[in-house]
């Protein structure tokens, strides 16, 4: 018997002929869930979402399907003999249900940033170079260059080919390194599977889309997995001082001898090979993303400090790589933003940008934002309980505790557009999920049925919370085919050099000919620390548009008003419903402004003399 | 994995990696729609070069090899593509050729080492 089995939820004794009934029940439950989900997704009306996002239109069948897949998982991991293939099937179905809903139900890619990413890939594909003058993304162009290379090799016209399934594919990719990480922390299979499950149902940040962050997060997880398994330097027992705390040492000194699973034995040559591999992987993230290399650097340094990783040259090498990239290829960005970045350093600015800046908008949207904060705090609280529970049972998860805390150092470095708290949550999530699972799994002493029921209920609550937290912005992240058609028409008629104007940034534009147009927002300010929506003022908006038209008489000016902008302004800016309709009608009456396109998704106006068409 | 299973895997993977490289090359060169190219090209770019190299380390852990192989493939693709962009010689077909050469060279070393044992 291993030491882990002494304390963690013990697998029931294996009988010579285990019953196949739980297996059949689990499989039937899962398949019923899949069928129900298919029916639900075919009925979903995404265009009717309100400020609560996806949950406002979620059919009962989808809710039932999530309930059934959770039930199947709980039955599977509490079976007498664990069936890895069935657990993997449960996980695969969960990934599709949580991250693939929009791939099935929406006809167009969601999220304005996705469209901008497509535009940057399009630029690289057409020019074979980067251009930091157009967009700050070009200072870290790795992801876009990789995508452009793949687009060209596939003979496709655009990176839109990757977008629909990106979230599902990325989450499937994450499963491998996650399992390796959890295997390094425990030998209890149920805890490993439960940790993966909890990770998937609490990853509400929404960075796993066609993005540099989503792509490099896989490298982040893989580097962590390699450092915690093959390259882990020691298995130090928990310190003696913990045994002196009564609550944490209920079973005496014998418990303190427990150690994490032994690292995998590898030869010196294999070790050298893997250190080189980690170096290549880590350095490759430097031109791909601003933040991920810093998170890897922090993780490496943390493990060196707690003496679980002794290749101290790696963090030095990575730090040199990050510094070199900042001083040379990305130097223009830092030269232009140095004063802003310097002012942003500090905890006060970080809290104000990350929390204060997000607690605004309509009543319903504010509820969603409040809920996200509460959900995050609950998950962190459950994880803290898990840490104590593990310590109480004699496990000293030093690496996992240190790697949970390490990303918080990022908060004081920069608010990162008001998103740093979200990224901290994201980078610490693998270990938070592990400790949550350790807190939730029934103990060996509790009744099997009661423990499984309790686990089922809590997982169900977490999955429900995930739907609100993750897809709470879905109403304005979702674009109808009509509004995409309006934007396509704008690009079709706007000559190169035109100024394209929108009220707010939430629309599917910049996906083509990025360098050929100028862009302006009249109702929103984009700051380094986030987006500020100006109070809605129809006269001021019209004045801004006419000023832009007067200032840009030599080039065409196109104003686009879409459904998604209207929803965004109401949700995030608390403007009265229909405000943008008033803006569009006022523009229609404005002298010198012509309507060139109109459908149920939006309006396109120009300062030129083209006639209107419908779509 | 027992020694028989390891031996079978050792013989199977070189065939898969060389076959994948050849199929991806044909898919890229042939006048076929993007939808047909997707599985061959993405499997090659995302798995083959890195896995061919990682197999040289003989980790004896299927999951560890696969995960490290995929991450290394992405890293190699990114490294070659970014270097070519900044050198202003970005040519996707050349990048593909370099990655195919890396994969085939690593497989050749792997096979040679297996035979010499």
JSON list of C-alpha atoms in Angstrom, two decimals, chain A residues 32-183:
[
{"chain": "A", "resi": 32, "resn": "UNK", "atom": "CA", "xyz": [-27.82, 10.31, -22.81]},
{"chain": "A", "resi": 33, "resn": "UNK", "atom": "CA", "xyz": [-26.07, 13.55, -21.86]},
{"chain": "A", "resi": 34, "resn": "UNK", "atom": "CA", "xyz": [-24.43, 13.80, -25.28]},
{"chain": "A", "resi": 35, "resn": "UNK", "atom": "CA", "xyz": [-27.76, 13.23, -27.05]},
{"chain": "A", "resi": 36, "resn": "UNK", "atom": "CA", "xyz": [-29.51, 15.79, -24.84]},
{"chain": "A", "resi": 37, "resn": "UNK", "atom": "CA", "xyz": [-26.76, 18.33, -25.44]},
{"chain": "A", "resi": 38, "resn": "UNK", "atom": "CA", "xyz": [-27.09, 17.87, -29.21]},
{"chain": "A", "resi": 39, "resn": "UNK", "atom": "CA", "xyz": [-30.83, 18.59, -29.00]},
{"chain": "A", "resi": 40, "resn": "UNK", "atom": "CA", "xyz": [-30.24, 21.61, -26.74]},
{"chain": "A", "resi": 41, "resn": "UNK", "atom": "CA", "xyz": [-27.55, 23.17, -28.94]},
{"chain": "A", "resi": 42, "resn": "UNK", "atom": "CA", "xyz": [-29.76, 22.86, -32.03]},
{"chain": "A", "resi": 43, "resn": "UNK", "atom": "CA", "xyz": [-32.45, 24.87, -30.19]},
{"chain": "A", "resi": 44, "resn": "UNK", "atom": "CA", "xyz": [-30.27, 27.61, -28.74]},
{"chain": "A", "resi": 45, "resn": "UNK", "atom": "CA", "xyz": [-30.99, 31.20, -29.85]},
{"chain": "A", "resi": 46, "resn": "UNK", "atom": "CA", "xyz": [-27.74, 33.08, -29.27]},
{"chain": "A", "resi": 47, "resn": "UNK", "atom": "CA", "xyz": [-29.14, 36.31, -30.71]},
{"chain": "A", "resi": 48, "resn": "UNK", "atom": "CA", "xyz": [-31.54, 36.58, -27.75]},
{"chain": "A", "resi": 49, "resn": "UNK", "atom": "CA", "xyz": [-28.87, 36.71, -25.02]},
{"chain": "A", "resi": 50, "resn": "UNK", "atom": "CA", "xyz": [-29.23, 39.46, -22.44]},
{"chain": "A", "resi": 51, "resn": "UNK", "atom": "CA", "xyz": [-26.62, 40.97, -20.09]},
{"chain": "A", "resi": 52, "resn": "UNK", "atom": "CA", "xyz": [-26.32, 37.67, -18.20]},
{"chain": "A", "resi": 53, "resn": "UNK", "atom": "CA", "xyz": [-24.83, 36.11, -21.33]},
{"chain": "A", "resi": 54, "resn": "UNK", "atom": "CA", "xyz": [-25.18, 32.49, -22.32]},
{"chain": "A", "resi": 55, "resn": "UNK", "atom": "CA", "xyz": [-27.19, 31.35, -19.28]},
{"chain": "A", "resi": 56, "resn": "UNK", "atom": "CA", "xyz": [-30.05, 33.63, -20.36]},
{"chain": "A", "resi": 57, "resn": "UNK", "atom": "CA", "xyz": [-30.72, 31.47, -23.44]},
{"chain": "A", "resi": 58, "resn": "UNK", "atom": "CA", "xyz": [-29.39, 28.10, -22.29]},
{"chain": "A", "resi": 59, "resn": "UNK", "atom": "CA", "xyz": [-32.00, 25.43, -23.08]},
{"chain": "A", "resi": 60, "resn": "UNK", "atom": "CA", "xyz": [-32.97, 23.03, -20.31]},
{"chain": "A", "resi": 61, "resn": "UNK", "atom": "CA", "xyz": [-31.52, 20.17, -22.39]},
{"chain": "A", "resi": 62, "resn": "UNK", "atom": "CA", "xyz": [-28.01, 21.69, -22.16]},
{"chain": "A", "resi": 63, "resn": "UNK", "atom": "CA", "xyz": [-28.40, 22.09, -18.39]},
{"chain": "A", "resi": 64, "resn": "UNK", "atom": "CA", "xyz": [-29.55, 18.46, -18.18]},
{"chain": "A", "resi": 65, "resn": "UNK", "atom": "CA", "xyz": [-26.61, 17.33, -20.31]},
{"chain": "A", "resi": 66, "resn": "UNK", "atom": "CA", "xyz": [-24.10, 19.05, -18.00]},
{"chain": "A", "resi": 67, "resn": "UNK", "atom": "CA", "xyz": [-25.81, 17.39, -15.05]},
{"chain": "A", "resi": 68, "resn": "UNK", "atom": "CA", "xyz": [-25.57, 13.96, -16.69]},
{"chain": "A", "resi": 69, "resn": "UNK", "atom": "CA", "xyz": [-21.92, 14.25, -17.74]},
{"chain": "A", "resi": 70, "resn": "UNK", "atom": "CA", "xyz": [-21.04, 15.31, -14.19]},
{"chain": "A", "resi": 71, "resn": "UNK", "atom": "CA", "xyz": [-22.98, 12.35, -12.83]},
{"chain": "A", "resi": 72, "resn": "UNK", "atom": "CA", "xyz": [-21.20, 10.00, -15.24]},
{"chain": "A", "resi": 73, "resn": "UNK", "atom": "CA", "xyz": [-17.82, 11.35, -14.10]},
{"chain": "A", "resi": 74, "resn": "UNK", "atom": "CA", "xyz": [-18.64, 10.97, -10.40]},
{"chain": "A", "resi": 75, "resn": "UNK", "atom": "CA", "xyz": [-19.86, 7.39, -10.97]},
{"chain": "A", "resi": 76, "resn": "UNK", "atom": "CA", "xyz": [-16.72, 6.62, -13.00]},
{"chain": "A", "resi": 77, "resn": "UNK", "atom": "CA", "xyz": [-14.19, 7.85, -10.45]},
{"chain": "A", "resi": 78, "resn": "UNK", "atom": "CA", "xyz": [-16.00, 6.28, -7.51]},
{"chain": "A", "resi": 79, "resn": "UNK", "atom": "CA", "xyz": [-16.22, 2.87, -9.22]},
{"chain": "A", "resi": 80, "resn": "UNK", "atom": "CA", "xyz": [-14.45, -0.07, -7.60]},
{"chain": "A", "resi": 81, "resn": "UNK", "atom": "CA", "xyz": [-12.01, -0.26, -10.48]},
{"chain": "A", "resi": 82, "resn": "UNK", "atom": "CA", "xyz": [-11.20, 2.99, -12.25]},
{"chain": "A", "resi": 83, "resn": "UNK", "atom": "CA", "xyz": [-11.54, 2.85, -16.05]},
{"chain": "A", "resi": 84, "resn": "UNK", "atom": "CA", "xyz": [-9.14, 5.42, -17.52]},
{"chain": "A", "resi": 85, "resn": "UNK", "atom": "CA", "xyz": [-10.71, 5.13, -20.96]},
{"chain": "A", "resi": 86, "resn": "UNK", "atom": "CA", "xyz": [-14.12, 6.05, -19.52]},
{"chain": "A", "resi": 87, "resn": "UNK", "atom": "CA", "xyz": [-12.66, 8.97, -17.56]},
{"chain": "A", "resi": 88, "resn": "UNK", "atom": "CA", "xyz": [-10.98, 10.20, -20.74]},
{"chain": "A", "resi": 89, "resn": "UNK", "atom": "CA", "xyz": [-14.30, 9.90, -22.56]},
{"chain": "A", "resi": 90, "resn": "UNK", "atom": "CA", "xyz": [-16.00, 11.92, -19.80]},
{"chain": "A", "resi": 91, "resn": "UNK", "atom": "CA", "xyz": [-13.25, 14.56, -20.05]},
{"chain": "A", "resi": 92, "resn": "UNK", "atom": "CA", "xyz": [-13.49, 14.73, -23.85]},
{"chain": "A", "resi": 93, "resn": "UNK", "atom": "CA", "xyz": [-17.26, 15.20, -23.70]},
{"chain": "A", "resi": 94, "resn": "UNK", "atom": "CA", "xyz": [-16.89, 17.85, -21.00]},
{"chain": "A", "resi": 95, "resn": "UNK", "atom": "CA", "xyz": [-14.37, 19.79, -23.11]},
{"chain": "A", "resi": 96, "resn": "UNK", "atom": "CA", "xyz": [-16.75, 19.83, -26.08]},
{"chain": "A", "resi": 97, "resn": "UNK", "atom": "CA", "xyz": [-19.75, 20.79, -23.92]},
{"chain": "A", "resi": 98, "resn": "UNK", "atom": "CA", "xyz": [-17.93, 23.61, -22.10]},
{"chain": "A", "resi": 99, "resn": "UNK", "atom": "CA", "xyz": [-15.74, 24.97, -24.87]},
{"chain": "A", "resi": 100, "resn": "UNK", "atom": "CA", "xyz": [-17.37, 23.84, -28.11]},
{"chain": "A", "resi": 101, "resn": "UNK", "atom": "CA", "xyz": [-20.88, 25.22, -27.74]},
{"chain": "A", "resi": 102, "resn": "UNK", "atom": "CA", "xyz": [-20.22, 28.31, -29.83]},
{"chain": "A", "resi": 103, "resn": "UNK", "atom": "CA", "xyz": [-18.42, 26.22, -32.46]},
{"chain": "A", "resi": 104, "resn": "UNK", "atom": "CA", "xyz": [-21.70, 24.37, -32.99]},
{"chain": "A", "resi": 105, "resn": "UNK", "atom": "CA", "xyz": [-24.23, 27.13, -32.34]},
{"chain": "A", "resi": 106, "resn": "UNK", "atom": "CA", "xyz": [-22.61, 30.29, -33.79]},
{"chain": "A", "resi": 107, "resn": "UNK", "atom": "CA", "xyz": [-21.98, 30.81, -37.48]},
{"chain": "A", "resi": 108, "resn": "UNK", "atom": "CA", "xyz": [-19.31, 33.52, -37.04]},
{"chain": "A", "resi": 109, "resn": "UNK", "atom": "CA", "xyz": [-16.23, 33.67, -34.76]},
{"chain": "A", "resi": 110, "resn": "UNK", "atom": "CA", "xyz": [-16.94, 35.31, -31.40]},
{"chain": "A", "resi": 111, "resn": "UNK", "atom": "CA", "xyz": [-14.98, 38.10, -29.69]},
{"chain": "A", "resi": 112, "resn": "UNK", "atom": "CA", "xyz": [-13.64, 41.22, -31.43]},
{"chain": "A", "resi": 113, "resn": "UNK", "atom": "CA", "xyz": [-10.05, 40.34, -30.47]},
{"chain": "A", "resi": 114, "resn": "UNK", "atom": "CA", "xyz": [-10.30, 37.10, -32.45]},
{"chain": "A", "resi": 115, "resn": "UNK", "atom": "CA", "xyz": [-11.09, 39.12, -35.56]},
{"chain": "A", "resi": 116, "resn": "UNK", "atom": "CA", "xyz": [-8.14, 41.43, -34.93]},
{"chain": "A", "resi": 117, "resn": "UNK", "atom": "CA", "xyz": [-5.86, 38.39, -34.54]},
{"chain": "A", "resi": 118, "resn": "UNK", "atom": "CA", "xyz": [-7.11, 37.12, -37.91]},
{"chain": "A", "resi": 119, "resn": "UNK", "atom": "CA", "xyz": [-6.21, 40.53, -39.39]},
{"chain": "A", "resi": 120, "resn": "UNK", "atom": "CA", "xyz": [-2.66, 40.42, -38.00]},
{"chain": "A", "resi": 121, "resn": "UNK", "atom": "CA", "xyz": [-2.12, 36.93, -39.40]},
{"chain": "A", "resi": 122, "resn": "UNK", "atom": "CA", "xyz": [-3.51, 38.22, -42.72]},
{"chain": "A", "resi": 123, "resn": "UNK", "atom": "CA", "xyz": [-0.93, 41.03, -42.72]},
{"chain": "A", "resi": 124, "resn": "UNK", "atom": "CA", "xyz": [1.98, 38.62, -42.10]},
{"chain": "A", "resi": 125, "resn": "UNK", "atom": "CA", "xyz": [0.64, 36.23, -44.75]},
{"chain": "A", "resi": 126, "resn": "UNK", "atom": "CA", "xyz": [0.47, 38.94, -47.39]},
{"chain": "A", "resi": 127, "resn": "UNK", "atom": "CA", "xyz": [3.67, 40.84, -46.57]},
{"chain": "A", "resi": 128, "resn": "UNK", "atom": "CA", "xyz": [5.94, 38.23, -45.01]},
{"chain": "A", "resi": 129, "resn": "UNK", "atom": "CA", "xyz": [6.98, 40.76, -42.39]},
{"chain": "A", "resi": 130, "resn": "UNK", "atom": "CA", "xyz": [5.79, 42.49, -39.22]},
{"chain": "A", "resi": 131, "resn": "UNK", "atom": "CA", "xyz": [4.81, 46.11, -38.64]},
{"chain": "A", "resi": 132, "resn": "UNK", "atom": "CA", "xyz": [4.84, 47.39, -35.04]},
{"chain": "A", "resi": 133, "resn": "UNK", "atom": "CA", "xyz": [3.55, 50.78, -36.28]},
{"chain": "A", "resi": 134, "resn": "UNK", "atom": "CA", "xyz": [0.11, 49.26, -36.92]},
{"chain": "A", "resi": 135, "resn": "UNK", "atom": "CA", "xyz": [-0.44, 47.26, -33.75]},
{"chain": "A", "resi": 136, "resn": "UNK", "atom": "CA", "xyz": [1.47, 46.54, -30.54]},
{"chain": "A", "resi": 137, "resn": "UNK", "atom": "CA", "xyz": [0.92, 42.81, -31.19]},
{"chain": "A", "resi": 138, "resn": "UNK", "atom": "CA", "xyz": [3.66, 43.00, -33.83]},
{"chain": "A", "resi": 139, "resn": "UNK", "atom": "CA", "xyz": [6.23, 43.47, -31.05]},
{"chain": "A", "resi": 140, "resn": "UNK", "atom": "CA", "xyz": [5.53, 39.85, -30.03]},
{"chain": "A", "resi": 141, "resn": "UNK", "atom": "CA", "xyz": [4.62, 38.39, -33.42]},
{"chain": "A", "resi": 142, "resn": "UNK", "atom": "CA", "xyz": [5.55, 34.73, -32.87]},
{"chain": "A", "resi": 143, "resn": "UNK", "atom": "CA", "xyz": [2.04, 33.33, -32.65]},
{"chain": "A", "resi": 144, "resn": "UNK", "atom": "CA", "xyz": [0.89, 35.29, -35.71]},
{"chain": "A", "resi": 145, "resn": "UNK", "atom": "CA", "xyz": [3.92, 34.26, -37.77]},
{"chain": "A", "resi": 146, "resn": "UNK", "atom": "CA", "xyz": [3.31, 30.60, -36.87]},
{"chain": "A", "resi": 147, "resn": "UNK", "atom": "CA", "xyz": [-0.37, 30.94, -37.81]},
{"chain": "A", "resi": 148, "resn": "UNK", "atom": "CA", "xyz": [0.49, 32.75, -41.08]},
{"chain": "A", "resi": 149, "resn": "UNK", "atom": "CA", "xyz": [2.94, 29.96, -41.96]},
{"chain": "A", "resi": 150, "resn": "UNK", "atom": "CA", "xyz": [0.24, 27.34, -41.35]},
{"chain": "A", "resi": 151, "resn": "UNK", "atom": "CA", "xyz": [-2.37, 29.35, -43.33]},
{"chain": "A", "resi": 152, "resn": "UNK", "atom": "CA", "xyz": [-0.01, 29.61, -46.28]},
{"chain": "A", "resi": 153, "resn": "UNK", "atom": "CA", "xyz": [0.90, 25.90, -46.17]},
{"chain": "A", "resi": 154, "resn": "UNK", "atom": "CA", "xyz": [-2.80, 25.00, -46.07]},
{"chain": "A", "resi": 155, "resn": "UNK", "atom": "CA", "xyz": [-3.48, 27.23, -49.06]},
{"chain": "A", "resi": 156, "resn": "UNK", "atom": "CA", "xyz": [-6.22, 29.00, -47.10]},
{"chain": "A", "resi": 157, "resn": "UNK", "atom": "CA", "xyz": [-7.24, 32.65, -47.51]},
{"chain": "A", "resi": 158, "resn": "UNK", "atom": "CA", "xyz": [-7.43, 33.48, -43.85]},
{"chain": "A", "resi": 159, "resn": "UNK", "atom": "CA", "xyz": [-6.75, 32.24, -40.32]},
{"chain": "A", "resi": 160, "resn": "UNK", "atom": "CA", "xyz": [-10.52, 32.04, -39.84]},
{"chain": "A", "resi": 161, "resn": "UNK", "atom": "CA", "xyz": [-10.04, 28.34, -40.65]},
{"chain": "A", "resi": 162, "resn": "UNK", "atom": "CA", "xyz": [-8.48, 27.83, -37.18]},
{"chain": "A", "resi": 163, "resn": "UNK", "atom": "CA", "xyz": [-10.82, 29.93, -35.10]},
{"chain": "A", "resi": 164, "resn": "UNK", "atom": "CA", "xyz": [-13.98, 27.87, -34.70]},
{"chain": "A", "resi": 165, "resn": "UNK", "atom": "CA", "xyz": [-12.41, 24.89, -32.90]},
{"chain": "A", "resi": 166, "resn": "UNK", "atom": "CA", "xyz": [-9.44, 26.66, -31.30]},
{"chain": "A", "resi": 167, "resn": "UNK", "atom": "CA", "xyz": [-10.90, 26.56, -27.81]},
{"chain": "A", "resi": 168, "resn": "UNK", "atom": "CA", "xyz": [-11.71, 22.84, -27.95]},
{"chain": "A", "resi": 169, "resn": "UNK", "atom": "CA", "xyz": [-8.33, 21.92, -29.49]},
{"chain": "A", "resi": 170, "resn": "UNK", "atom": "CA", "xyz": [-6.39, 23.99, -26.94]},
{"chain": "A", "resi": 171, "resn": "UNK", "atom": "CA", "xyz": [-8.23, 22.45, -23.99]},
{"chain": "A", "resi": 172, "resn": "UNK", "atom": "CA", "xyz": [-7.60, 18.94, -25.35]},
{"chain": "A", "resi": 173, "resn": "UNK", "atom": "CA", "xyz": [-3.91, 19.88, -25.64]},
{"chain": "A", "resi": 174, "resn": "UNK", "atom": "CA", "xyz": [-3.87, 21.14, -22.04]},
{"chain": "A", "resi": 175, "resn": "UNK", "atom": "CA", "xyz": [-5.06, 17.74, -20.76]},
{"chain": "A", "resi": 176, "resn": "UNK", "atom": "CA", "xyz": [-1.67, 16.05, -21.39]},
{"chain": "A", "resi": 177, "resn": "UNK", "atom": "CA", "xyz": [0.58, 18.36, -19.34]},
{"chain": "A", "resi": 178, "resn": "UNK", "atom": "CA", "xyz": [-2.13, 18.74, -16.69]},
{"chain": "A", "resi": 179, "resn": "UNK", "atom": "CA", "xyz": [-2.20, 14.97, -16.13]},
{"chain": "A", "resi": 180, "resn": "UNK", "atom": "CA", "xyz": [1.62, 14.99, -15.91]},
{"chain": "A", "resi": 181, "resn": "UNK", "atom": "CA", "xyz": [1.53, 17.82, -13.35]},
{"chain": "A", "resi": 182, "resn": "UNK", "atom": "CA", "xyz": [-1.08, 16.11, -11.18]},
{"chain": "A", "resi": 183, "resn": "UNK", "atom": "CA", "xyz": [0.73, 12.77, -11.46]}
]
